[in-house]
Structures are given as C-alpha cells and as structure tokens.
PDB file of C-alpha atoms in Angstrom:
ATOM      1  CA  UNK K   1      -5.597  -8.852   4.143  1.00 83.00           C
ATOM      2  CA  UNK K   2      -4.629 -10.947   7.161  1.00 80.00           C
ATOM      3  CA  UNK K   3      -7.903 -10.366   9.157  1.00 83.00           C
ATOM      4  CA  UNK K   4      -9.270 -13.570  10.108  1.00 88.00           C
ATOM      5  CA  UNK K   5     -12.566 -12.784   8.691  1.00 90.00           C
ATOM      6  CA  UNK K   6     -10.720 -12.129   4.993  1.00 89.00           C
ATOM      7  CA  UNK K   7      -8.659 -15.026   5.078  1.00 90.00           C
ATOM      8  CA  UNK K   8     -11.794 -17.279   6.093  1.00 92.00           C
ATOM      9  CA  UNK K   9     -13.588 -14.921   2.450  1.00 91.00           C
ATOM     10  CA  UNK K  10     -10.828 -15.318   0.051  1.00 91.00           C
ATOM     11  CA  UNK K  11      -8.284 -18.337   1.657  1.00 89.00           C
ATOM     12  CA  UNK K  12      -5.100 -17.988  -0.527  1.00 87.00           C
ATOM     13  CA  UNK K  13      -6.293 -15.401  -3.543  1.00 89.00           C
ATOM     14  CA  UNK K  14      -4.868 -12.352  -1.385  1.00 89.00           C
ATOM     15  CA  UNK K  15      -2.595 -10.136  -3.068  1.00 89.00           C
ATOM     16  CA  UNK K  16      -0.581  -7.770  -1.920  1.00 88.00           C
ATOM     17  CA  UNK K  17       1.125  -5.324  -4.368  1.00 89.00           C
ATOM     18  CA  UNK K  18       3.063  -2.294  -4.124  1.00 87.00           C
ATOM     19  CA  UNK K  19       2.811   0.205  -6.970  1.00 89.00           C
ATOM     20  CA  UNK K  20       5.359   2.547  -5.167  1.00 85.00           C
ATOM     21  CA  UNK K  21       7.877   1.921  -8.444  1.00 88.00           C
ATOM     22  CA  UNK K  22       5.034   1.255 -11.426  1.00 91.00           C
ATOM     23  CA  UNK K  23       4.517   4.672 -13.183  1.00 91.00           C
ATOM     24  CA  UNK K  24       2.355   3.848 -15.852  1.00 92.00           C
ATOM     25  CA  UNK K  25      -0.967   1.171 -16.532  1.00 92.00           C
ATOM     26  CA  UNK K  26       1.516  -1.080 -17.917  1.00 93.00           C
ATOM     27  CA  UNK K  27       3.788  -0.996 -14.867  1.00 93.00           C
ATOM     28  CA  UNK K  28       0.824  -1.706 -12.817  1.00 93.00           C
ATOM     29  CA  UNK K  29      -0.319  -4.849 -14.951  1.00 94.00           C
ATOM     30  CA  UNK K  30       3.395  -6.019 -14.369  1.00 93.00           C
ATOM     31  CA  UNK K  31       3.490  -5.935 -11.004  1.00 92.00           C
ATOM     32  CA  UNK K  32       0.314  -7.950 -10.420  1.00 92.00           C
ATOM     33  CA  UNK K  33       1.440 -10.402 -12.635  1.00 92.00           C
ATOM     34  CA  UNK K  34       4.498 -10.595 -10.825  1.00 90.00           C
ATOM     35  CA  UNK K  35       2.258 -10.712  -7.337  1.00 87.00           C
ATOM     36  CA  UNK K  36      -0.094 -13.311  -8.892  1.00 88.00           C
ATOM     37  CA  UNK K  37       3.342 -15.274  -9.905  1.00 88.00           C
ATOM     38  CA  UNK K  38       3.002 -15.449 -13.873  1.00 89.00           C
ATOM     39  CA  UNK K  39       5.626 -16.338 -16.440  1.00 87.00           C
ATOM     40  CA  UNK K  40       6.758 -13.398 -18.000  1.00 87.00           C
ATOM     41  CA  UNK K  41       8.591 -14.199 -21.284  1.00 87.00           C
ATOM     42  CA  UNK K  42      11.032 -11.830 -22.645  1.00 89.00           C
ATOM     43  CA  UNK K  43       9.654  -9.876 -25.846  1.00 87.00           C
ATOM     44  CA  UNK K  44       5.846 -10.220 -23.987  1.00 85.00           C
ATOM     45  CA  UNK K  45       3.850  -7.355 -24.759  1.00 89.00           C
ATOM     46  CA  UNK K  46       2.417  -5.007 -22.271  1.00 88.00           C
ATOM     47  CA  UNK K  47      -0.882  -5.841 -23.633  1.00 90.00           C
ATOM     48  CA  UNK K  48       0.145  -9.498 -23.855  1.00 91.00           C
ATOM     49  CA  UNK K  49       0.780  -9.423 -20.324  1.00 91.00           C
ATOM     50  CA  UNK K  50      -2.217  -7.044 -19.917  1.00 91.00           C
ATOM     51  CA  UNK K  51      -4.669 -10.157 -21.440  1.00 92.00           C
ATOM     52  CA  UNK K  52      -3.381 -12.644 -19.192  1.00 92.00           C
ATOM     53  CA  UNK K  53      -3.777 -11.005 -15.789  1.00 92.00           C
ATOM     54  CA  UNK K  54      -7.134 -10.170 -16.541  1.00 91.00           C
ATOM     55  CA  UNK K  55      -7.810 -14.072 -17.883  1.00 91.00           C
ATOM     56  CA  UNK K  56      -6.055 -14.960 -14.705  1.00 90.00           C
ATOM     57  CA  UNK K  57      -8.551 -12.893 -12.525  1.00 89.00           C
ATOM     58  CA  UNK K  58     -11.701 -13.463 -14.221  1.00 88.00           C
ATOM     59  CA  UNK K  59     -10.965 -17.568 -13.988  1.00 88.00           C
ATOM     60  CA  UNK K  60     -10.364 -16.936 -10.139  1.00 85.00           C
ATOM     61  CA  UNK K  61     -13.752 -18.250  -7.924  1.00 82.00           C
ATOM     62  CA  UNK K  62     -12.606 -14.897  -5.698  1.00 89.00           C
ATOM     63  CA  UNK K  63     -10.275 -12.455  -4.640  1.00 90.00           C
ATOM     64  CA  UNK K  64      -8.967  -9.878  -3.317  1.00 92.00           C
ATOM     65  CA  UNK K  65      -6.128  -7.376  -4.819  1.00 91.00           C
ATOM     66  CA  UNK K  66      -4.408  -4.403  -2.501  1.00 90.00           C
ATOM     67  CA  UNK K  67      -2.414  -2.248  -5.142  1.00 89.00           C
ATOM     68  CA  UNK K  68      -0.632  -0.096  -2.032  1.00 88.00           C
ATOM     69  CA  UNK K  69       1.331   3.253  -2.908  1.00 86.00           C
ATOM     70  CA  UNK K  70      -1.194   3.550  -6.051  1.00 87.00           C
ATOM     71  CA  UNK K  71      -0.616   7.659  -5.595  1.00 87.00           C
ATOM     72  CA  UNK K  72       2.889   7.085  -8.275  1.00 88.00           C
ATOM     73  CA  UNK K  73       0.999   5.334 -11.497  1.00 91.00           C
ATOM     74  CA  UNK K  74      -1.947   7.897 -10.635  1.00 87.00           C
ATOM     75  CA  UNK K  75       0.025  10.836 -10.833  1.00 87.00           C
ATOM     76  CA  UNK K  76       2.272   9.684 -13.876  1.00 89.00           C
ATOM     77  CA  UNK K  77      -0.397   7.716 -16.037  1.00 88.00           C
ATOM     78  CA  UNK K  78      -4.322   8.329 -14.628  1.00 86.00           C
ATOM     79  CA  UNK K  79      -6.343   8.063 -17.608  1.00 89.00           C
ATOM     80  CA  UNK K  80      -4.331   4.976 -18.516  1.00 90.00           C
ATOM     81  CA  UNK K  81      -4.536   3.312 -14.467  1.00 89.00           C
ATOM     82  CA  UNK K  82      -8.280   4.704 -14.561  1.00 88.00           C
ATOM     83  CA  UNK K  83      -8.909   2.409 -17.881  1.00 89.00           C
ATOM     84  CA  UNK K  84      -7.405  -0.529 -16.099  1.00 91.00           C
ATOM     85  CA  UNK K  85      -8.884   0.072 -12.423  1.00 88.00           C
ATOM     86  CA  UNK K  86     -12.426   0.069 -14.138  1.00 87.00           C
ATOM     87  CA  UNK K  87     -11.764  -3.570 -16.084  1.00 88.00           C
ATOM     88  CA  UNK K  88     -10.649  -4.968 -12.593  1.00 88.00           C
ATOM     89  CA  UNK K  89     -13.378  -3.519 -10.779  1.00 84.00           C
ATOM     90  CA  UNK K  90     -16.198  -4.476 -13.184  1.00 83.00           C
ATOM     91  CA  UNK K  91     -15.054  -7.936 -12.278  1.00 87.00           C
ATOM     92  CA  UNK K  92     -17.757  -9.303 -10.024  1.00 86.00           C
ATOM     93  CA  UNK K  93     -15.457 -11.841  -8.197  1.00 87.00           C
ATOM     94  CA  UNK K  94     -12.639  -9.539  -7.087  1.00 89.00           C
ATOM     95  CA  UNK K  95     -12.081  -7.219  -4.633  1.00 88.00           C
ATOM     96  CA  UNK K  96      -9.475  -4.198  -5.299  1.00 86.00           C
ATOM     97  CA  UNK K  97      -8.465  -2.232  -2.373  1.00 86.00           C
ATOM     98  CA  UNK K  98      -6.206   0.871  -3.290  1.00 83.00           C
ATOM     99  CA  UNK K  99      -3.894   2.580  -0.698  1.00 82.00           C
ATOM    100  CA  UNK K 100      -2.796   5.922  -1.484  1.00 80.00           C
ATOM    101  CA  UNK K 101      -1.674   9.867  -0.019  1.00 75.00           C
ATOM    102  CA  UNK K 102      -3.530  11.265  -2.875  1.00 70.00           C
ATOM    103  CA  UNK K 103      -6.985  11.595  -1.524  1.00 67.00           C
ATOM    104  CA  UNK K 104      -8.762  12.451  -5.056  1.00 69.00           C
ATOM    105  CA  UNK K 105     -11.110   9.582  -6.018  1.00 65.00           C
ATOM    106  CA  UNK K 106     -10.122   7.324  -9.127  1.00 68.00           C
ATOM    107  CA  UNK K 107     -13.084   7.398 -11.631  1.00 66.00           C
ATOM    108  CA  UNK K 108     -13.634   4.068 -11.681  1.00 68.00           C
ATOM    109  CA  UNK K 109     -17.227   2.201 -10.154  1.00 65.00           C
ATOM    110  CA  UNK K 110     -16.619   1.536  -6.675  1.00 66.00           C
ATOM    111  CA  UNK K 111     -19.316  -0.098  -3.968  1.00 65.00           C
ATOM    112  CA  UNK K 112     -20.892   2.453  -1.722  1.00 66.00           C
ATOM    113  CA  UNK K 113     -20.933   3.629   0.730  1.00 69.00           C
ATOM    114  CA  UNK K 114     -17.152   4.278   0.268  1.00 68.00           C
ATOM    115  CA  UNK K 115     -14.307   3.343   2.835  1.00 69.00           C
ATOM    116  CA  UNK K 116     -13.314   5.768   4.742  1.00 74.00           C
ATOM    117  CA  UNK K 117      -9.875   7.837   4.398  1.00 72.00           C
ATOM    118  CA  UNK K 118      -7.256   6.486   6.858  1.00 74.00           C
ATOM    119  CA  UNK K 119      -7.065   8.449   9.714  1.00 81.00           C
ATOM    120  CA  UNK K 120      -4.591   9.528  11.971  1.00 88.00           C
ATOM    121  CA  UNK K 121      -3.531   7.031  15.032  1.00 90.00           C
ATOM    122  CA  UNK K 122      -4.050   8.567  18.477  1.00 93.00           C
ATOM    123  CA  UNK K 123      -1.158   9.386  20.111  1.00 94.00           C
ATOM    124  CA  UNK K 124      -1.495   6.021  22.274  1.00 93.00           C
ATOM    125  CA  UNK K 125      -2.747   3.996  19.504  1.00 92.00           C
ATOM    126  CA  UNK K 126       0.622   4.865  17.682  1.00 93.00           C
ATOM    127  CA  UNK K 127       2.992   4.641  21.037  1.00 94.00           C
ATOM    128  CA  UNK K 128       1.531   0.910  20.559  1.00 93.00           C
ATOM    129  CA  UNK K 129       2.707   0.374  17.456  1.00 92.00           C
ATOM    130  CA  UNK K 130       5.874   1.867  18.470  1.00 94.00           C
ATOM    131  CA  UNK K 131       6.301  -0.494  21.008  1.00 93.00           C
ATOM    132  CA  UNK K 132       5.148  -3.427  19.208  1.00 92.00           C
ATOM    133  CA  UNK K 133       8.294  -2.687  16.231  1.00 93.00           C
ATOM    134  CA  UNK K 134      10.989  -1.363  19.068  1.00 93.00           C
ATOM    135  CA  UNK K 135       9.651  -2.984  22.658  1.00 91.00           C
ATOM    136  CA  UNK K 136      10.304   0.710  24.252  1.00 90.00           C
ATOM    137  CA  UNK K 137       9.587   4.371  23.339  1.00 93.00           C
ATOM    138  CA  UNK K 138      11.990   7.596  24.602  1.00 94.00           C
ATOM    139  CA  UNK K 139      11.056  11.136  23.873  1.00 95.00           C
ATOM    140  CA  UNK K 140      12.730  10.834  19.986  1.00 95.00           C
ATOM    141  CA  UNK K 141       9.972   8.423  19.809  1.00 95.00           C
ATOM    142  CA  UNK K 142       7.703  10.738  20.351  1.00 95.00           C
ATOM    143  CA  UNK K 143       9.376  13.251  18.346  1.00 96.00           C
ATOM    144  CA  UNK K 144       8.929  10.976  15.154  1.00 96.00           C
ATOM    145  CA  UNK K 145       5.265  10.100  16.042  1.00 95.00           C
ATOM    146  CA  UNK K 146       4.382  14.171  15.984  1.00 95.00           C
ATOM    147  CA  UNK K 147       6.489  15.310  12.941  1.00 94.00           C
ATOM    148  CA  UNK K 148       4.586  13.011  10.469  1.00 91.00           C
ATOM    149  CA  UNK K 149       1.475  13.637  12.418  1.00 91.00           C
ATOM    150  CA  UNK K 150       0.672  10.071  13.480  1.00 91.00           C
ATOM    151  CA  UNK K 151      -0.318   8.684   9.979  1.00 88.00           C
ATOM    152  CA  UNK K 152      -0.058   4.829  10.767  1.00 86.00           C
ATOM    153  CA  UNK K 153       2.274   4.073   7.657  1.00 83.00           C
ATOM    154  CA  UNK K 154       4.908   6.559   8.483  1.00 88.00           C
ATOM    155  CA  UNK K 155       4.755   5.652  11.963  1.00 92.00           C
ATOM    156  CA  UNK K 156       5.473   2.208  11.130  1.00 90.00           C
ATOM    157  CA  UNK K 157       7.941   2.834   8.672  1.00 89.00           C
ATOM    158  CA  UNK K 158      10.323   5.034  11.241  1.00 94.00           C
ATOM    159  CA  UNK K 159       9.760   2.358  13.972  1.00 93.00           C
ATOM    160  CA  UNK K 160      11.213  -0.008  11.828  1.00 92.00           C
ATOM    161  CA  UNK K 161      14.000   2.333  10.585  1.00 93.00           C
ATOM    162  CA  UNK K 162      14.738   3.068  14.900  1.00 93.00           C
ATOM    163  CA  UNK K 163      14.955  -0.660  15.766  1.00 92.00           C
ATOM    164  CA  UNK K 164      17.191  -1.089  12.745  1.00 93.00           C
ATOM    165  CA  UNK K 165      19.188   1.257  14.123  1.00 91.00           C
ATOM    166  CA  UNK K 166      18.948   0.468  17.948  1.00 90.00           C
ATOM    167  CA  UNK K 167      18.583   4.839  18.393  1.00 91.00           C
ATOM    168  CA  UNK K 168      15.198   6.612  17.988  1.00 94.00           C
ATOM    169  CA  UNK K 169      17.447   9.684  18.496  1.00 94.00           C
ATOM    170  CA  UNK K 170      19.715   9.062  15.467  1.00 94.00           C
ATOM    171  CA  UNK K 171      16.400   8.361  13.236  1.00 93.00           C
ATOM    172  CA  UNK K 172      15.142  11.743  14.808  1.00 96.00           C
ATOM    173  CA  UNK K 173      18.423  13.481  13.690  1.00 95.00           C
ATOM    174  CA  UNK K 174      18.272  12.311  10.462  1.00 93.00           C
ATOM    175  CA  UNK K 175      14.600  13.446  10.183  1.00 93.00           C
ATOM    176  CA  UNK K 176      15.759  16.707  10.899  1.00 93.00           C
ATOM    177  CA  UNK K 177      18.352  16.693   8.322  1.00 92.00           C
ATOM    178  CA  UNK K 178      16.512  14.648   5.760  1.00 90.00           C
ATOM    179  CA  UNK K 179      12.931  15.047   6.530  1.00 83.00           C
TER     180      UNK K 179
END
C-alpha cells in the first residue's frame, strides 16, 4: 500500500485492516468501518453498519482495501465473508487485497491472472530484513529465520520481538519453549 506507484493510483483511500480478531462477516464489516473511520452508534445494527460501509465505498472515486490475517473470519464464518467479499469486489472502483496462511481461494470474482502466493524470502533477502528491524544478526538470528522457514511475516514479526528484547537468543529460547 505504500508503493509509490499505489499511492500516486489511490492518494489517501488506502486501507489497511487486520481481520486477525473479526470471526464472523459482521466482525469484518466492523473493522473496516472502524479503518475507514465511521461513527458507530451504540444499538447500530450489523447490517446497519453493513449498509453504510458499502455506501461509503461505492461513493469513493477509488480505492484500495487490504483485509490482512483474513484466514480467522474465513475459517469461523466463510459463506457469510464469501457473501460480503463478492459485494466489495463487484465494486468497480475498489481494489481488495486479502492476506492470508490459508491458501484455499475465496469464491468470490477476482481479476486474472491471479497474484501469486507469497513466497518464501531467501535466506539473504530475510537476513536484510533482519538487519533492517535489529541493525545486526548472530546465529539465534538465523535460528529464527530457519524454524518458520523464511515466510516474510514471521520473519518480521520475531525481528521485532528480538530488538524489543535487545537478545535474538532469548526470542530463540522462547521459540523453543513456546513455538
């Protein structure tokens, strides 16, 4: 969303959303209309509040929506998220991006050809990124990279969690612990 060439596209109708707590269709309706900043009045019906995202996205010129972690309301309400992907979708001036571990395919009528599934980083593509969140790498480092098998996100996440805690090696034992 913060590639030049998408900010130049869609200027300030980016969204960013994460669905990581939202385990139904309704849940996912409130967290966009939390992301696209909407009053919500106690006592507002989830199809209330259902109405007047979509109203709010089919007045928008353009955008673009990234509902990230979308693997929770799929697994807990599909039909339901399936019937609200497709009304988004249909919408000719937004773009919906969905981030998710489950690789299955939402039935819902996406552009072709379709993106590609995120892959793995290389091992020095994720020492980068390593180094970009901590400024150094040790062999715990690399420990972390290999045990969740270099998938960017996790990557990022326990380089994060390391500089928090100023000790790759105490994130590592953890890991081992905690997985």
């Amino acid at each position: 969303l913060h590639d030049p060439e998408v900010q130049n596209l869609y200027g300030d109708h980016r969204c960013f959303t994460s669905c990581e707590a939202a385990t139904t269709s309704d849940g996912v309706v409130r967290v966009l209309a939390e992301g696209f900043r909407l009053e919500i009045r106690k006592g507002t019906s989830a199809l209330e509040l259902q109405d007047r995202v979509l109203s709010t996205l089919k007045a928008a010129a353009s955008g673009i929506i990234c509902l990230d972690n979308f693997e929770t309301p799929l697994d807990a309400d599909r039909e339901n998220v399936e019937i609200l992907l497709d009304e988004i979708a249909t919408l000719p001036n937004i773009a919906l991006l969905i981030t998710s571990r489950d690789t299955s395919v939402p039935a819902v009528r996406w552009t072709y050809p379709p993106l590609e599934h995120i892959q793995p980083f290389s091992e020095e593509a994720a020492i980068a990124t390593w180094d970009d969140i901590c400024h150094d790498h040790d062999e715990y480092a690399f420990k972390l990279i290999e045990a969740v098998d270099r998938m960017p996100l996790a990557v990022t996440l326990l380089a994060r969690q390391s500089n928090i805690e100023k000790s790759p090696k105490r994130v590592w034992e953890r890991w081992e612990k905690e997985r």
